[in-house]
XYZ file of C-alpha atoms in Angstrom:
730
model
C -106.415 -30.441 -83.408
C -107.121 -26.955 -82.553
C -109.300 -25.134 -80.168
C -109.793 -21.956 -82.109
C -111.594 -18.686 -81.601
C -110.844 -17.740 -85.218
C -113.016 -19.793 -87.594
C -111.594 -21.437 -90.695
C -112.239 -19.714 -93.983
C -115.111 -21.021 -96.040
C -114.432 -22.835 -99.273
C -115.738 -19.901 -101.283
C -113.451 -17.402 -99.565
C -110.620 -19.897 -99.935
C -111.240 -20.121 -103.672
C -111.118 -16.357 -104.060
C -108.089 -15.886 -101.819
C -106.027 -18.333 -103.821
C -106.406 -16.102 -106.865
C -105.830 -12.703 -105.303
C -102.507 -13.523 -103.663
C -100.190 -10.551 -103.914
C -102.896 -8.192 -105.139
C -103.348 -6.174 -101.963
C -101.288 -4.599 -99.200
C -100.093 -6.842 -96.394
C -101.350 -6.366 -92.868
C -98.993 -4.653 -90.436
C -96.392 -7.046 -89.030
C -98.188 -7.375 -85.705
C -95.916 -10.203 -84.521
C -92.885 -9.623 -86.689
C -89.475 -8.977 -85.146
C -88.713 -5.277 -85.506
C -85.828 -4.434 -87.808
C -85.492 -7.982 -89.060
C -85.853 -9.474 -92.533
C -84.863 -12.702 -94.271
C -82.324 -10.852 -96.347
C -83.578 -12.498 -99.533
C -86.982 -13.023 -101.132
C -88.699 -16.380 -101.044
C -88.024 -18.513 -104.116
C -90.373 -17.750 -106.952
C -93.097 -20.375 -107.029
C -95.223 -20.657 -110.136
C -98.956 -21.101 -109.717
C -101.245 -23.259 -111.812
C -104.769 -22.248 -112.703
C -106.053 -25.563 -111.380
C -109.478 -25.762 -109.741
C -111.486 -28.918 -109.056
C -115.101 -29.301 -108.017
C -115.942 -31.216 -104.860
C -119.667 -31.510 -104.241
C -120.287 -28.087 -105.706
C -117.358 -26.450 -103.942
C -114.448 -25.211 -106.084
C -111.051 -26.150 -104.618
C -107.922 -24.568 -106.026
C -104.630 -26.449 -106.104
C -102.120 -23.976 -107.576
C -99.058 -25.922 -106.436
C -100.059 -29.371 -107.711
C -96.923 -29.383 -109.860
C -94.819 -29.789 -106.724
C -96.163 -33.328 -106.433
C -93.853 -34.235 -109.322
C -90.946 -34.915 -107.004
C -88.392 -35.818 -109.640
C -89.127 -33.060 -112.122
C -86.385 -30.541 -112.861
C -88.695 -27.693 -111.838
C -89.405 -29.244 -108.431
C -85.760 -30.116 -107.790
C -84.693 -26.565 -108.618
C -87.379 -25.209 -106.310
C -86.189 -27.446 -103.441
C -82.606 -26.278 -103.950
C -83.738 -22.664 -103.842
C -85.694 -23.255 -100.622
C -82.713 -24.941 -98.973
C -80.464 -22.133 -100.189
C -82.633 -19.787 -98.153
C -83.288 -21.895 -95.048
C -79.939 -23.571 -94.360
C -77.839 -20.371 -94.381
C -80.377 -18.677 -92.132
C -80.387 -21.541 -89.626
C -76.591 -21.765 -89.666
C -76.326 -18.039 -89.032
C -78.141 -18.202 -85.698
C -75.388 -17.472 -83.140
C -76.605 -20.126 -80.705
C -76.639 -22.964 -83.233
C -73.065 -24.209 -82.831
C -73.309 -24.276 -79.046
C -76.622 -26.106 -79.286
C -75.188 -28.628 -81.727
C -72.156 -29.216 -79.535
C -74.303 -29.848 -76.474
C -76.569 -32.176 -78.443
C -73.503 -34.098 -79.597
C -72.051 -34.331 -76.097
C -75.315 -35.438 -74.527
C -76.142 -37.892 -77.335
C -72.983 -39.848 -76.530
C -74.392 -42.538 -74.243
C -75.597 -46.124 -74.533
C -78.996 -46.029 -76.208
C -81.765 -48.551 -76.770
C -84.629 -48.228 -79.242
C -88.159 -48.612 -77.901
C -89.077 -50.322 -81.195
C -86.394 -52.991 -80.735
C -86.547 -54.317 -77.197
C -83.840 -56.966 -76.609
C -85.145 -60.522 -76.781
C -84.197 -64.148 -76.286
C -84.268 -66.775 -79.044
C -82.687 -70.234 -79.181
C -80.989 -69.647 -75.805
C -79.276 -66.560 -77.202
C -79.893 -62.955 -76.313
C -80.143 -60.399 -79.117
C -79.530 -56.829 -77.987
C -79.728 -53.845 -80.318
C -77.949 -50.822 -78.891
C -75.930 -47.802 -79.895
C -72.879 -47.426 -77.630
C -72.689 -43.700 -78.294
C -72.433 -41.632 -81.451
C -72.471 -44.345 -84.086
C -74.744 -43.559 -87.003
C -76.732 -46.758 -86.509
C -77.332 -49.081 -83.563
C -75.525 -52.435 -83.652
C -77.113 -55.844 -83.063
C -75.159 -57.812 -80.453
C -75.563 -61.389 -79.318
C -74.586 -63.241 -76.145
C -75.411 -66.579 -74.546
C -75.542 -65.040 -71.078
C -76.416 -61.595 -69.785
C -73.319 -61.813 -67.620
C -71.009 -62.239 -70.626
C -69.551 -59.719 -73.033
C -71.640 -58.749 -76.037
C -70.480 -59.925 -79.461
C -71.262 -57.964 -82.606
C -73.599 -59.935 -84.838
C -74.807 -57.307 -87.313
C -73.359 -53.826 -87.769
C -75.490 -51.587 -90.025
C -72.745 -48.954 -89.984
C -71.006 -51.086 -92.600
C -73.959 -50.779 -94.997
C -72.989 -47.309 -96.277
C -70.332 -44.642 -95.759
C -72.768 -41.906 -94.697
C -74.843 -44.110 -92.396
C -78.058 -43.651 -94.365
C -78.719 -47.359 -94.959
C -80.228 -48.802 -91.808
C -81.981 -51.858 -90.481
C -85.509 -51.804 -91.847
C -88.458 -50.106 -90.200
C -90.588 -53.171 -89.507
C -93.050 -53.981 -86.758
C -91.463 -55.689 -83.774
C -87.885 -56.849 -84.108
C -85.809 -55.803 -87.117
C -84.057 -59.179 -87.009
C -85.910 -62.512 -86.945
C -83.993 -65.709 -86.047
C -85.147 -69.010 -87.553
C -86.647 -71.672 -85.243
C -83.338 -73.536 -84.988
C -81.287 -70.355 -84.860
C -79.024 -71.260 -87.789
C -80.319 -68.368 -89.931
C -81.338 -64.815 -89.081
C -83.551 -62.722 -91.356
C -82.930 -58.993 -91.343
C -84.153 -56.051 -93.406
C -82.304 -53.096 -94.916
C -83.871 -49.715 -95.634
C -82.142 -47.164 -97.861
C -82.254 -43.442 -97.035
C -85.082 -43.765 -94.543
C -87.447 -45.432 -96.989
C -90.279 -47.632 -95.751
C -89.321 -50.157 -98.432
C -87.439 -53.093 -96.923
C -85.066 -55.537 -98.568
C -84.815 -58.785 -96.617
C -81.582 -60.769 -96.329
C -80.668 -64.008 -94.579
C -77.475 -64.412 -92.572
C -75.923 -67.641 -91.369
C -75.421 -67.404 -87.635
C -72.299 -69.573 -87.542
C -70.376 -67.862 -90.362
C -71.850 -64.360 -90.382
C -72.233 -64.665 -94.163
C -75.357 -63.735 -96.102
C -77.142 -66.206 -98.338
C -77.919 -65.183 -101.942
C -81.646 -64.956 -101.090
C -83.132 -61.443 -101.279
C -86.772 -60.423 -100.753
C -87.878 -57.052 -102.140
C -91.011 -54.870 -102.247
C -91.911 -55.354 -98.571
C -92.967 -52.649 -96.108
C -93.673 -52.276 -92.391
C -93.924 -55.925 -91.309
C -91.450 -58.676 -90.375
C -91.187 -62.085 -91.948
C -92.535 -65.167 -90.172
C -90.469 -68.355 -90.296
C -91.957 -71.717 -91.185
C -91.583 -74.057 -88.176
C -89.028 -76.213 -90.018
C -86.940 -73.192 -91.055
C -87.457 -73.950 -94.747
C -88.563 -70.430 -95.552
C -90.565 -67.400 -94.498
C -94.041 -65.972 -94.923
C -94.021 -62.300 -95.851
C -96.231 -59.533 -97.268
C -95.259 -57.609 -100.377
C -96.526 -55.129 -102.918
C -96.397 -56.000 -106.623
C -93.493 -54.806 -108.729
C -93.607 -52.163 -111.437
C -92.080 -52.721 -114.855
C -88.925 -50.895 -113.752
C -88.458 -53.342 -110.868
C -89.493 -50.985 -108.062
C -92.342 -51.754 -105.695
C -95.783 -50.417 -106.520
C -97.081 -48.993 -103.246
C -100.355 -47.979 -104.871
C -101.427 -51.642 -105.022
C -102.321 -53.780 -101.995
C -99.957 -56.283 -100.434
C -100.332 -60.030 -100.820
C -98.941 -62.819 -98.657
C -96.188 -65.035 -100.091
C -93.929 -67.860 -98.953
C -90.249 -67.744 -99.837
C -88.295 -71.011 -99.772
C -84.687 -70.518 -98.698
C -82.304 -71.138 -101.571
C -84.702 -70.029 -104.323
C -85.318 -66.851 -106.308
C -88.079 -64.517 -105.184
C -89.788 -64.966 -108.545
C -90.509 -68.565 -107.514
C -92.237 -67.610 -104.263
C -95.671 -69.113 -103.649
C -98.734 -66.916 -103.286
C -100.338 -67.855 -99.972
C -103.119 -65.319 -99.598
C -104.696 -62.688 -101.851
C -107.245 -60.025 -100.968
C -109.194 -59.831 -104.204
C -112.369 -61.140 -102.601
C -112.216 -59.096 -99.418
C -115.335 -56.912 -98.983
C -113.269 -53.877 -97.969
C -110.723 -54.294 -100.741
C -112.152 -51.548 -102.930
C -112.424 -49.057 -100.072
C -109.299 -49.432 -97.987
C -107.092 -52.002 -99.715
C -106.491 -54.268 -96.691
C -103.219 -56.126 -96.375
C -102.318 -59.439 -94.725
C -99.633 -59.924 -92.073
C -98.459 -63.402 -91.061
C -97.223 -64.671 -87.708
C -96.245 -68.223 -86.790
C -97.454 -69.583 -83.463
C -94.828 -70.494 -80.871
C -95.715 -74.190 -81.085
C -95.209 -74.106 -84.864
C -98.628 -75.459 -85.730
C -100.418 -72.355 -86.959
C -99.826 -69.422 -89.260
C -102.026 -66.573 -88.035
C -102.932 -64.033 -90.726
C -104.169 -60.647 -89.583
C -105.914 -58.717 -92.349
C -105.457 -55.021 -91.614
C -107.695 -52.205 -92.849
C -107.106 -48.863 -91.183
C -106.927 -48.314 -87.447
C -110.367 -49.396 -86.216
C -111.004 -52.914 -87.489
C -109.404 -56.034 -88.915
C -109.991 -59.702 -89.707
C -108.090 -62.790 -88.571
C -107.568 -65.932 -90.652
C -105.292 -68.881 -90.005
C -103.597 -71.869 -91.593
C -103.336 -75.122 -89.634
C -100.004 -76.612 -90.688
C -101.076 -79.980 -89.263
C -103.893 -79.941 -91.801
C -102.546 -77.944 -94.751
C -105.115 -79.423 -97.113
C -107.852 -77.493 -95.325
C -106.414 -74.222 -96.622
C -106.792 -70.855 -94.975
C -109.733 -70.522 -92.625
C -111.486 -67.375 -91.516
C -111.536 -67.150 -87.758
C -112.808 -63.567 -87.456
C -114.380 -62.572 -90.761
C -116.335 -59.445 -89.905
C -115.204 -55.824 -90.035
C -116.388 -54.606 -86.648
C -113.472 -54.218 -84.216
C -109.739 -54.675 -83.682
C -108.376 -58.116 -82.801
C -104.737 -58.542 -81.821
C -103.232 -62.033 -81.724
C -101.355 -62.639 -78.455
C -100.426 -66.332 -78.596
C -101.883 -69.791 -78.263
C -102.100 -72.689 -75.850
C -102.864 -75.620 -78.120
C -106.005 -74.843 -80.097
C -106.894 -71.934 -77.795
C -105.946 -68.564 -79.248
C -105.664 -65.438 -77.093
C -106.654 -62.046 -78.529
C -107.010 -58.461 -77.439
C -110.121 -56.860 -78.869
C -112.055 -53.612 -78.889
C -115.280 -55.543 -79.544
C -117.729 -54.234 -76.913
C -114.725 -52.762 -75.082
C -113.362 -49.327 -76.125
C -110.490 -49.758 -73.646
C -109.859 -53.304 -74.978
C -110.138 -56.663 -73.264
C -108.697 -60.163 -73.688
C -110.664 -63.103 -75.046
C -109.946 -66.764 -75.813
C -111.120 -68.543 -78.960
C -110.830 -72.304 -79.451
C -110.213 -72.779 -83.163
C -111.643 -76.289 -82.843
C -114.976 -74.672 -81.881
C -114.748 -71.068 -83.112
C -118.389 -69.988 -83.068
C -118.566 -66.500 -81.484
C -121.027 -67.790 -78.897
C -118.167 -69.933 -77.573
C -115.666 -67.102 -77.229
C -114.584 -66.655 -73.646
C -113.591 -63.428 -71.907
C -110.383 -63.755 -69.879
C -109.510 -60.197 -68.887
C -112.452 -57.800 -68.855
C -112.233 -54.191 -69.946
C -110.630 -51.998 -67.277
C -110.839 -48.305 -66.489
C -107.343 -47.959 -67.932
C -106.633 -48.303 -71.660
C -105.100 -51.665 -72.548
C -102.159 -51.107 -74.907
C -100.684 -54.572 -75.448
C -100.651 -58.108 -74.054
C -98.020 -60.834 -74.361
C -98.075 -64.554 -73.560
C -94.929 -65.358 -71.586
C -94.109 -68.291 -69.314
C -97.710 -69.488 -69.269
C -98.967 -66.071 -68.152
C -100.580 -63.046 -69.772
C -98.694 -59.771 -69.251
C -100.977 -56.799 -69.868
C -99.659 -53.282 -70.446
C -102.053 -50.449 -69.602
C -101.937 -46.674 -69.561
C -103.238 -44.861 -66.519
C -103.392 -41.145 -67.331
C -100.693 -41.701 -70.003
C -98.329 -43.543 -67.608
C -97.433 -47.249 -67.790
C -99.171 -49.807 -65.599
C -98.346 -53.514 -66.094
C -100.394 -56.432 -64.723
C -99.858 -60.201 -64.781
C -102.732 -62.688 -65.179
C -103.066 -66.440 -65.372
C -104.404 -67.802 -68.662
C -107.798 -68.325 -67.049
C -107.978 -64.568 -66.444
C -107.135 -64.646 -62.733
C -105.315 -61.470 -61.698
C -101.969 -62.170 -60.039
C -100.097 -58.907 -59.514
C -98.997 -55.520 -60.712
C -95.423 -55.413 -61.977
C -93.366 -53.022 -59.864
C -91.830 -50.619 -62.367
C -88.692 -48.565 -61.619
C -90.724 -45.361 -61.380
C -93.414 -43.254 -63.021
C -92.811 -43.332 -66.759
C -93.138 -45.599 -69.772
C -92.336 -49.294 -70.133
C -91.883 -51.014 -73.502
C -91.553 -54.719 -74.195
C -92.548 -57.841 -72.211
C -92.415 -60.023 -75.338
C -91.387 -63.658 -75.035
C -92.470 -67.242 -75.450
C -95.314 -69.113 -73.830
C -92.959 -71.733 -72.373
C -90.217 -69.339 -71.207
C -90.812 -67.077 -68.167
C -88.006 -64.665 -69.101
C -88.883 -61.397 -70.789
C -87.372 -57.930 -71.145
C -88.613 -54.390 -70.950
C -87.225 -50.912 -71.390
C -88.138 -48.179 -68.940
C -87.833 -44.431 -69.450
C -89.097 -41.031 -68.357
C -88.423 -37.453 -69.447
C -85.125 -37.428 -67.507
C -84.336 -41.177 -67.404
C -82.803 -42.710 -70.545
C -83.937 -46.169 -71.609
C -82.970 -48.723 -68.957
C -82.928 -52.421 -69.862
C -84.619 -54.751 -67.380
C -85.128 -58.524 -67.341
C -88.305 -59.843 -65.751
C -89.144 -63.378 -64.630
C -92.926 -63.597 -64.957
C -93.300 -66.686 -62.764
C -90.945 -65.621 -59.974
C -91.950 -61.933 -60.175
C -88.315 -60.840 -60.230
C -87.118 -57.762 -62.113
C -83.385 -57.395 -62.673
C -81.619 -54.327 -64.005
C -79.480 -55.388 -66.979
C -78.081 -52.071 -68.231
C -78.491 -48.490 -67.015
C -77.007 -45.867 -69.338
C -74.972 -43.058 -67.853
C -75.760 -39.542 -69.093
C -74.242 -36.209 -68.150
C -77.310 -34.764 -66.469
C -78.637 -34.899 -62.939
C -82.337 -35.870 -62.967
C -82.691 -34.142 -59.601
C -82.200 -30.818 -61.393
C -85.536 -31.257 -63.162
C -89.162 -31.625 -62.241
C -91.967 -33.356 -64.144
C -95.619 -33.081 -63.268
C -98.941 -33.832 -64.852
C -101.718 -31.271 -65.062
C -105.236 -31.430 -66.457
C -106.985 -28.690 -68.395
C -110.342 -28.206 -70.080
C -110.837 -28.161 -73.830
C -113.413 -26.135 -75.751
C -116.208 -28.674 -75.282
C -115.440 -29.261 -71.602
C -113.328 -32.417 -72.058
C -110.611 -32.932 -69.453
C -107.180 -33.308 -71.124
C -103.917 -34.410 -69.442
C -100.596 -32.684 -70.105
C -97.065 -33.375 -68.854
C -94.796 -30.466 -67.958
C -91.053 -30.936 -67.545
C -88.453 -28.265 -66.814
C -85.605 -27.227 -64.551
C -86.462 -26.804 -60.913
C -87.006 -23.320 -59.608
C -88.444 -21.582 -62.680
C -90.588 -18.534 -62.014
C -94.160 -18.466 -63.226
C -93.835 -15.010 -64.700
C -95.077 -15.702 -68.211
C -91.569 -15.367 -69.633
C -90.420 -18.997 -69.923
C -89.664 -20.234 -73.448
C -92.070 -23.154 -73.807
C -92.344 -25.907 -76.385
C -95.760 -27.567 -76.684
C -95.727 -30.949 -78.430
C -98.653 -33.060 -79.615
C -99.777 -35.776 -82.012
C -103.456 -36.701 -81.638
C -104.188 -39.525 -84.054
C -104.291 -43.185 -85.053
C -104.720 -44.468 -81.514
C -101.042 -43.626 -80.855
C -100.233 -42.824 -77.236
C -97.518 -40.327 -76.342
C -96.047 -40.957 -72.919
C -92.980 -39.783 -70.958
C -89.678 -40.828 -72.523
C -86.134 -39.566 -72.617
C -85.152 -37.567 -75.689
C -81.741 -35.943 -75.880
C -83.151 -32.965 -77.736
C -85.803 -32.401 -75.061
C -83.199 -32.412 -72.293
C -81.113 -29.848 -74.202
C -84.243 -27.725 -74.604
C -84.747 -27.774 -70.839
C -81.061 -26.996 -70.270
C -81.602 -23.933 -72.440
C -84.185 -22.773 -69.917
C -87.186 -24.085 -71.810
C -90.350 -25.714 -70.521
C -91.382 -28.880 -72.354
C -95.126 -29.593 -72.493
C -96.635 -32.805 -73.878
C -100.408 -32.637 -74.388
C -102.221 -35.989 -74.537
C -104.927 -34.752 -76.855
C -107.815 -36.695 -78.336
C -107.212 -38.873 -81.369
C -104.514 -40.811 -79.503
C -104.889 -44.016 -77.519
C -104.224 -42.724 -74.015
C -107.799 -43.432 -72.929
C -108.772 -46.155 -75.362
C -110.841 -46.292 -78.510
C -113.386 -43.678 -77.452
C -110.534 -41.170 -77.013
C -109.288 -42.126 -80.462
C -112.713 -41.819 -82.098
C -113.270 -38.432 -80.472
C -110.411 -37.088 -82.598
C -111.028 -38.878 -85.889
C -112.813 -38.065 -89.151
C -115.712 -35.686 -88.489
C -114.383 -35.148 -84.958
C -110.896 -34.090 -86.076
C -111.421 -30.483 -85.008
C -111.462 -31.706 -81.383
C -107.754 -32.507 -81.737
C -106.914 -28.936 -82.738
C -109.204 -27.554 -80.052
C -107.426 -29.627 -77.405
C -104.005 -28.396 -78.506
C -105.019 -24.742 -78.589
C -106.569 -25.169 -75.149
C -103.213 -26.485 -73.898
C -101.495 -23.351 -75.222
C -104.084 -21.120 -73.615
C -103.687 -22.960 -70.289
C -99.909 -22.494 -70.347
C -100.371 -18.769 -70.910
C -103.203 -18.385 -68.377
C -101.110 -20.138 -65.715
C -98.086 -17.893 -66.332
C -95.752 -20.561 -67.632
C -95.281 -18.579 -70.802
C -96.763 -15.994 -73.161
C -97.392 -15.886 -76.886
C -93.971 -14.439 -77.832
C -92.321 -17.265 -75.853
C -94.566 -20.165 -76.904
C -93.663 -22.594 -79.711
C -95.495 -25.659 -80.997
C -94.011 -28.763 -82.601
C -95.318 -31.980 -84.118
C -94.421 -34.560 -86.740
C -96.381 -36.592 -89.299
C -99.971 -36.471 -88.040
C -98.516 -34.026 -85.516
C -97.298 -31.931 -88.455
C -100.932 -31.676 -89.524
C -101.704 -30.611 -85.963
C -99.164 -27.793 -86.112
C -100.235 -26.629 -89.567
C -103.908 -26.508 -88.666
C -103.227 -24.677 -85.410
C -100.935 -22.131 -87.070
C -103.718 -21.413 -89.559
C -106.518 -21.257 -87.033
C -104.730 -19.309 -84.307
C -101.733 -17.466 -85.772
C -102.056 -14.921 -82.968
C -101.451 -17.514 -80.234
C -97.967 -18.803 -81.000
C -94.520 -17.272 -81.092
C -93.125 -19.957 -83.405
C -93.949 -23.322 -84.973
C -92.077 -26.377 -86.234
C -94.073 -28.709 -88.520
C -92.187 -31.909 -89.326
C -93.025 -34.335 -92.182
C -96.668 -33.336 -91.911
C -99.854 -34.487 -93.645
C -100.877 -31.064 -94.918
C -103.049 -31.531 -98.014
C -106.088 -33.348 -96.662
C -107.930 -33.424 -99.984
C -105.290 -35.460 -101.819
C -103.320 -37.272 -99.080
C -104.858 -40.640 -100.022
C -103.642 -40.475 -103.623
C -100.054 -41.163 -102.574
C -100.195 -44.897 -101.845
C -102.324 -47.809 -100.699
C -100.928 -47.254 -97.214
C -101.998 -43.595 -97.237
C -105.510 -44.534 -98.317
C -105.819 -46.623 -95.168
C -105.358 -43.453 -93.111
C -108.932 -42.656 -94.076
C -110.146 -44.336 -90.899
C -108.804 -41.254 -89.110
C -109.066 -38.628 -91.850
C -111.933 -39.724 -94.059
C -111.834 -39.463 -97.847
C -112.552 -36.366 -99.913
C -114.512 -38.693 -102.194
C -117.249 -38.638 -99.523
C -119.108 -35.374 -99.011
C -119.249 -35.368 -95.201
C -115.541 -36.182 -94.988
C -114.713 -33.525 -97.564
C -116.641 -30.842 -95.661
C -114.696 -31.673 -92.511
C -111.337 -31.830 -94.301
C -111.642 -28.582 -96.236
C -112.360 -26.740 -93.004
C -108.966 -27.548 -91.484
C -106.640 -28.746 -94.279
C -103.490 -26.638 -93.704
C -102.682 -26.231 -97.397
C -106.185 -24.970 -98.172
C -106.640 -22.592 -95.237
C -103.916 -19.978 -95.497
C -105.296 -16.431 -95.643
C -103.742 -13.557 -97.576
C -102.199 -10.829 -95.422
C -102.300 -12.722 -92.122
C -99.200 -12.412 -89.952
C -98.220 -16.010 -89.295
C -95.643 -16.821 -86.604
C -92.092 -17.806 -87.594
C -92.561 -21.306 -88.973
C -90.045 -24.009 -89.854
C -91.440 -26.740 -92.108
C -89.230 -29.816 -92.407
C -89.374 -32.866 -94.628
C -87.087 -35.292 -96.455
C -86.765 -36.073 -100.126
C -87.029 -39.859 -99.609
C -90.058 -39.787 -97.316
C -92.413 -42.388 -98.794
C -94.622 -42.528 -95.699
C -95.872 -38.937 -95.930
C -94.853 -37.609 -99.327
C -92.689 -34.466 -99.102
C -95.034 -32.659 -101.484
C -97.325 -32.057 -98.506
C -94.655 -29.843 -96.958
C -93.717 -28.304 -100.316
C -97.268 -27.207 -101.094
C -97.977 -25.875 -97.608
C -94.697 -23.952 -97.474
C -95.404 -22.415 -100.885
C -98.920 -21.406 -99.837
C -97.796 -19.950 -96.499
C -94.900 -18.023 -98.021
C -97.235 -16.587 -100.659
C -99.773 -15.158 -98.196
C -97.475 -14.214 -95.282
C -98.455 -10.699 -94.205
C -95.399 -9.790 -92.134
C -91.652 -10.369 -91.974
C -91.821 -13.527 -89.862
C -89.925 -16.200 -91.808
C -91.611 -19.235 -93.322
C -88.741 -21.640 -93.930
C -88.720 -25.022 -95.661
C -85.894 -27.386 -94.729
C -85.589 -30.441 -97.004
C -83.209 -33.179 -95.870
C -81.633 -35.379 -98.532
C -80.973 -39.107 -98.231
C -83.580 -39.353 -95.489
C -87.144 -40.554 -95.008
C -90.011 -40.128 -92.590
C -87.989 -40.622 -89.413
C -86.735 -44.166 -88.965
C -83.185 -45.084 -89.893
C -81.713 -41.594 -89.823
C -78.046 -41.635 -88.847
C -77.055 -39.953 -85.613
C -75.264 -37.063 -87.323
C -78.419 -36.237 -89.256
C -80.610 -36.343 -86.156
C -78.232 -33.998 -84.359
C -78.183 -31.567 -87.283
C -81.973 -31.542 -87.501
C -82.375 -30.968 -83.770
C -79.730 -28.215 -83.795
C -81.527 -26.434 -86.616
C -84.927 -26.680 -84.921
C -83.644 -25.445 -81.546
C -81.602 -22.673 -83.191
C -84.711 -21.548 -85.067
C -86.740 -21.491 -81.858
C -83.947 -19.793 -79.904
C -84.027 -17.026 -82.495
C -87.817 -16.859 -82.854
C -88.517 -16.823 -79.097
C -85.601 -14.492 -78.382
C -84.188 -16.920 -75.819
């Protein structure tokens, strides 16, 4: 993730440096703010004499004890870190003004890109936040012209707003086929663990049924509404879910206890079970005949099995039983199933498989691979709606089911569109559209008539005409051409003095495209330039772009990001004292690696909920082990050699002057364990060679990102922008 002119330390030097911390004089504070100090020492952090051998290379892990999240020692250490960071952040003079502006600007009607409104049983379900509520409300209406009625208000789940609708793929509410029941999931304190409940539509009352130990994926209703298929982890003796074990597929009959649920599908015999612990995800076909089971293993390949409910005695059949590519179920027309696939198509294509004659020689290509990266396809109103990215901007095309191209969908502008889900027999679908200065707009689209209708356009207190967004291309270390979006107020001078925030992710085939974020707009109002680099590892240019930033190629991601920073400086947008970098999760790894590799290049850094110990990340959970498709496993020598070269925790160097760095995490983050941030913060504080602060901010009653109440999001953004305002001397 870094394009560095300073090489990483070798494992041998790393081993020595971890044991000579504090034994020599620090380097001069070459980047430190003159006359400034934290005002208090960093919390004392004990060090273990713990060294492990990896393929003949000794690797020290002095802060392993911080992985014990509930120990008294760790809790005391977290309190001491927060006692240092929170007062400092609150003391920044600009913070209150920043927080007030964030609050004012956040107060508008908001839609979530992960919950696009949809139609079911002739009712419209719309999830929206009318302003500053902690959680978005689910509304229902029988006509888009009528008033919205509250169906489910998560703000009633808890007093502090920290219990939210669950973080599941697709919709967070799932109506039954007849519409009399609606399944919905709760998530406590930002956890990935979901608890499913079932609400009667007519009365608004919940049934006694509760499903526990589920993560990430929605339930799938049986066609007769008798129950749901769902994936779950096993339970521990204390009743909590055991995320270290793989999921299995169950069927829950409404009106029964979860202990009576039927096991539908186990993964014991899967060939990749021992390596990646695959997990099954069920989906019911629109016509109610099939249950499609996608068996997921990492981000490059999967299997597809199915159950024919018209012939239940036949059991589950393997439709795609090899581990060679990604296959995404779109929908079906009778026995013909539609799939996206990366098989022989890095940018993805669409194929048809007749389950009555499923031999691969009979598979039929409908939509061939295009120059643009295919992101998603839906089957709506007898048509295929294909969403592409063209240089990280949305492009949507409509095809007949025989693959005949019909038209491009005219979008409201240059930006990002989310949605287009629906049913094969209903031409009506919905999408959200956004850009850096356009908040999420809700549009209805008739696929057959080719008519787009604006349903809701939020009103915000900014004038988009005051800002400019453009896309530039720059060259990375190996000559690869990388796109980057720049957004800022009109009329800035290219004098190298603009405070600039460079954001990136670079992993897991995830594409980052233009979208409206309140915090980003406030940053630009503060006079800042916002830069989004579409670095390798993402999905902006398909699977080859993804592979170019994965496993042994991970250094390309850091190289691309550093090249973006160098381009911004070379083209006089900014300079090192005015340049900050930010990223979260895999993007937190990006920031940590770049801070280590090029501490001289950045004026400040914000690393959020990052994966920062690459040697042990996979020990956290079965889900984390599946990240190995992007990161590799330290159990394999080639992967280990690549990981140890960039792992942020293992590559801090005694006496180096690191830029002011804010490391943030949350105590309930069970996606990326907070001990990643704890260990990296401890290591960076220990070796810091100048007065630049290394601060750790640990949020309580929060998780990885999803489900955070509005007040918490505002506080986090205010702290980050206050830190950068101070660090960049804005």
